[in-house]
PDB file of C-alpha atoms in Angstrom:
ATOM      1  CA  UNK A   1      51.493  70.275-127.869  1.00 46.00           C
ATOM      2  CA  UNK A   2      54.102  70.828-130.689  1.00 53.00           C
ATOM      3  CA  UNK A   3      56.650  67.780-131.087  1.00 65.00           C
ATOM      4  CA  UNK A   4      59.997  68.825-131.677  1.00 91.00           C
ATOM      5  CA  UNK A   5      62.249  68.316-134.949  1.00 96.00           C
ATOM      6  CA  UNK A   6      65.372  66.123-134.601  1.00 96.00           C
ATOM      7  CA  UNK A   7      67.575  66.777-137.705  1.00 97.00           C
ATOM      8  CA  UNK A   8      70.550  64.658-138.234  1.00 97.00           C
ATOM      9  CA  UNK A   9      72.940  65.046-141.233  1.00 97.00           C
ATOM     10  CA  UNK A  10      75.477  62.391-142.806  1.00 96.00           C
ATOM     11  CA  UNK A  11      77.901  62.690-145.804  1.00 94.00           C
ATOM     12  CA  UNK A  12      78.055  60.035-148.526  1.00 93.00           C
ATOM     13  CA  UNK A  13      79.782  59.789-151.789  1.00 91.00           C
ATOM     14  CA  UNK A  14      76.293  61.021-153.086  1.00 93.00           C
ATOM     15  CA  UNK A  15      76.304  64.134-151.105  1.00 95.00           C
ATOM     16  CA  UNK A  16      74.342  64.814-147.943  1.00 96.00           C
ATOM     17  CA  UNK A  17      71.514  63.083-146.121  1.00 97.00           C
ATOM     18  CA  UNK A  18      69.496  65.233-143.964  1.00 97.00           C
ATOM     19  CA  UNK A  19      67.171  63.080-141.862  1.00 97.00           C
ATOM     20  CA  UNK A  20      64.060  64.832-140.093  1.00 97.00           C
ATOM     21  CA  UNK A  21      62.070  63.576-137.250  1.00 97.00           C
ATOM     22  CA  UNK A  22      58.988  64.812-135.749  1.00 96.00           C
ATOM     23  CA  UNK A  23      56.960  68.012-136.799  1.00 96.00           C
ATOM     24  CA  UNK A  24      58.122  70.501-139.312  1.00 96.00           C
ATOM     25  CA  UNK A  25      56.531  73.498-138.702  1.00 95.00           C
ATOM     26  CA  UNK A  26      56.728  77.103-138.008  1.00 94.00           C
ATOM     27  CA  UNK A  27      58.136  76.602-134.947  1.00 95.00           C
ATOM     28  CA  UNK A  28      60.954  73.891-136.324  1.00 96.00           C
ATOM     29  CA  UNK A  29      61.686  75.178-139.921  1.00 95.00           C
ATOM     30  CA  UNK A  30      64.112  77.773-138.475  1.00 95.00           C
ATOM     31  CA  UNK A  31      66.608  74.553-137.678  1.00 95.00           C
ATOM     32  CA  UNK A  32      66.419  73.248-140.881  1.00 96.00           C
ATOM     33  CA  UNK A  33      67.053  76.768-142.735  1.00 95.00           C
ATOM     34  CA  UNK A  34      70.123  77.433-140.099  1.00 96.00           C
ATOM     35  CA  UNK A  35      71.213  74.132-141.333  1.00 96.00           C
ATOM     36  CA  UNK A  36      71.578  74.866-144.920  1.00 96.00           C
ATOM     37  CA  UNK A  37      74.386  76.920-145.304  1.00 95.00           C
ATOM     38  CA  UNK A  38      76.710  74.837-143.496  1.00 94.00           C
ATOM     39  CA  UNK A  39      75.835  71.792-145.995  1.00 93.00           C
ATOM     40  CA  UNK A  40      78.512  71.330-148.439  1.00 89.00           C
ATOM     41  CA  UNK A  41      77.603  70.098-151.684  1.00 94.00           C
ATOM     42  CA  UNK A  42      79.686  69.785-154.770  1.00 94.00           C
ATOM     43  CA  UNK A  43      78.596  69.838-158.270  1.00 96.00           C
ATOM     44  CA  UNK A  44      76.800  66.821-159.463  1.00 95.00           C
ATOM     45  CA  UNK A  45      76.196  65.654-155.966  1.00 96.00           C
ATOM     46  CA  UNK A  46      72.515  65.220-154.443  1.00 96.00           C
ATOM     47  CA  UNK A  47      71.319  66.189-151.391  1.00 97.00           C
ATOM     48  CA  UNK A  48      68.760  63.950-149.762  1.00 98.00           C
ATOM     49  CA  UNK A  49      66.012  64.924-147.267  1.00 98.00           C
ATOM     50  CA  UNK A  50      64.574  61.786-145.680  1.00 98.00           C
ATOM     51  CA  UNK A  51      61.261  62.261-144.433  1.00 98.00           C
ATOM     52  CA  UNK A  52      60.387  58.963-142.878  1.00 96.00           C
ATOM     53  CA  UNK A  53      60.198  60.224-139.337  1.00 95.00           C
ATOM     54  CA  UNK A  54      58.155  63.278-140.269  1.00 96.00           C
ATOM     55  CA  UNK A  55      54.735  63.226-138.457  1.00 95.00           C
ATOM     56  CA  UNK A  56      53.652  66.741-139.428  1.00 95.00           C
ATOM     57  CA  UNK A  57      54.301  69.463-142.181  1.00 95.00           C
ATOM     58  CA  UNK A  58      52.572  72.588-142.552  1.00 95.00           C
ATOM     59  CA  UNK A  59      53.235  75.028-145.333  1.00 95.00           C
ATOM     60  CA  UNK A  60      56.372  76.696-143.670  1.00 96.00           C
ATOM     61  CA  UNK A  61      57.645  72.982-143.760  1.00 96.00           C
ATOM     62  CA  UNK A  62      57.075  72.981-147.479  1.00 96.00           C
ATOM     63  CA  UNK A  63      58.917  76.373-147.803  1.00 96.00           C
ATOM     64  CA  UNK A  64      61.772  74.997-145.705  1.00 97.00           C
ATOM     65  CA  UNK A  65      62.021  72.265-148.544  1.00 97.00           C
ATOM     66  CA  UNK A  66      61.918  74.512-151.140  1.00 97.00           C
ATOM     67  CA  UNK A  67      64.697  76.467-149.481  1.00 97.00           C
ATOM     68  CA  UNK A  68      66.682  73.304-149.430  1.00 97.00           C
ATOM     69  CA  UNK A  69      66.085  72.796-153.135  1.00 97.00           C
ATOM     70  CA  UNK A  70      67.240  76.256-153.632  1.00 97.00           C
ATOM     71  CA  UNK A  71      70.490  75.516-151.794  1.00 96.00           C
ATOM     72  CA  UNK A  72      71.142  72.181-153.786  1.00 97.00           C
ATOM     73  CA  UNK A  73      70.505  74.247-157.094  1.00 97.00           C
ATOM     74  CA  UNK A  74      72.737  76.755-156.324  1.00 96.00           C
ATOM     75  CA  UNK A  75      75.718  74.286-155.700  1.00 96.00           C
ATOM     76  CA  UNK A  76      74.834  72.725-159.062  1.00 97.00           C
ATOM     77  CA  UNK A  77      73.715  69.762-157.129  1.00 96.00           C
ATOM     78  CA  UNK A  78      70.227  68.000-156.880  1.00 96.00           C
ATOM     79  CA  UNK A  79      67.602  67.366-154.344  1.00 97.00           C
ATOM     80  CA  UNK A  80      65.548  64.298-153.907  1.00 97.00           C
ATOM     81  CA  UNK A  81      63.148  63.464-150.991  1.00 98.00           C
ATOM     82  CA  UNK A  82      63.090  60.093-149.473  1.00 98.00           C
ATOM     83  CA  UNK A  83      60.441  58.132-147.786  1.00 97.00           C
ATOM     84  CA  UNK A  84      57.739  60.852-148.262  1.00 97.00           C
ATOM     85  CA  UNK A  85      54.786  60.192-145.927  1.00 96.00           C
ATOM     86  CA  UNK A  86      51.647  59.235-147.846  1.00 95.00           C
ATOM     87  CA  UNK A  87      49.761  62.480-146.341  1.00 93.00           C
ATOM     88  CA  UNK A  88      52.739  64.809-147.495  1.00 94.00           C
ATOM     89  CA  UNK A  89      52.946  63.023-150.818  1.00 96.00           C
ATOM     90  CA  UNK A  90      49.301  63.681-151.278  1.00 96.00           C
ATOM     91  CA  UNK A  91      49.713  67.476-150.824  1.00 94.00           C
ATOM     92  CA  UNK A  92      52.727  67.316-153.122  1.00 95.00           C
ATOM     93  CA  UNK A  93      50.630  66.081-155.875  1.00 95.00           C
ATOM     94  CA  UNK A  94      47.875  68.581-155.331  1.00 95.00           C
ATOM     95  CA  UNK A  95      50.162  71.707-155.520  1.00 94.00           C
ATOM     96  CA  UNK A  96      52.168  70.278-158.256  1.00 95.00           C
ATOM     97  CA  UNK A  97      55.603  69.696-156.205  1.00 95.00           C
ATOM     98  CA  UNK A  98      55.752  66.273-157.247  1.00 95.00           C
ATOM     99  CA  UNK A  99      57.029  67.644-160.319  1.00 96.00           C
ATOM    100  CA  UNK A 100      59.925  69.526-158.616  1.00 95.00           C
ATOM    101  CA  UNK A 101      60.850  66.958-156.077  1.00 97.00           C
ATOM    102  CA  UNK A 102      62.017  63.512-157.081  1.00 96.00           C
ATOM    103  CA  UNK A 103      61.265  61.075-154.563  1.00 96.00           C
ATOM    104  CA  UNK A 104      62.500  57.534-153.594  1.00 97.00           C
ATOM    105  CA  UNK A 105      61.335  55.014-151.165  1.00 97.00           C
ATOM    106  CA  UNK A 106      64.357  55.146-148.745  1.00 96.00           C
ATOM    107  CA  UNK A 107      67.523  57.325-148.476  1.00 95.00           C
ATOM    108  CA  UNK A 108      69.545  54.136-149.501  1.00 94.00           C
ATOM    109  CA  UNK A 109      67.605  53.966-152.572  1.00 95.00           C
ATOM    110  CA  UNK A 110      68.286  57.554-153.471  1.00 95.00           C
ATOM    111  CA  UNK A 111      71.950  57.067-152.805  1.00 92.00           C
ATOM    112  CA  UNK A 112      71.810  53.817-154.896  1.00 92.00           C
ATOM    113  CA  UNK A 113      70.214  55.879-157.673  1.00 92.00           C
ATOM    114  CA  UNK A 114      72.931  58.376-157.852  1.00 89.00           C
ATOM    115  CA  UNK A 115      75.325  55.909-157.932  1.00 78.00           C
ATOM    116  CA  UNK A 116      74.092  53.934-160.918  1.00 68.00           C
ATOM    117  CA  UNK A 117      73.631  57.469-162.723  1.00 70.00           C
ATOM    118  CA  UNK A 118      76.895  58.766-161.918  1.00 62.00           C
ATOM    119  CA  UNK A 119      78.723  55.601-163.539  1.00 45.00           C
TER     120      UNK A 119
END
């Protein structure tokens, strides 16, 4: 039985935080992809994707994260992942995506790092 995905966004001075909870798979990734065009990012801001609540992620979920990265880069913004579950972090290391996605322990840590770097 597929668990649904809950997606919440909030805007901060640093940019947008997208919090995902549930399963990120071929059934739920359209929700993420459909949200991306509505995210407003200014140059220099960052898109934080908080993965703390992710219980499962398949290859289509990883593809959705890459689409989010492309959206951020198109806006001259950056992307960071927060609270990446260890099982997903391991896959990222295996395929080299740990070199593509900066990570932080929490979304707040990502926001704090942006503020420290912007001053």
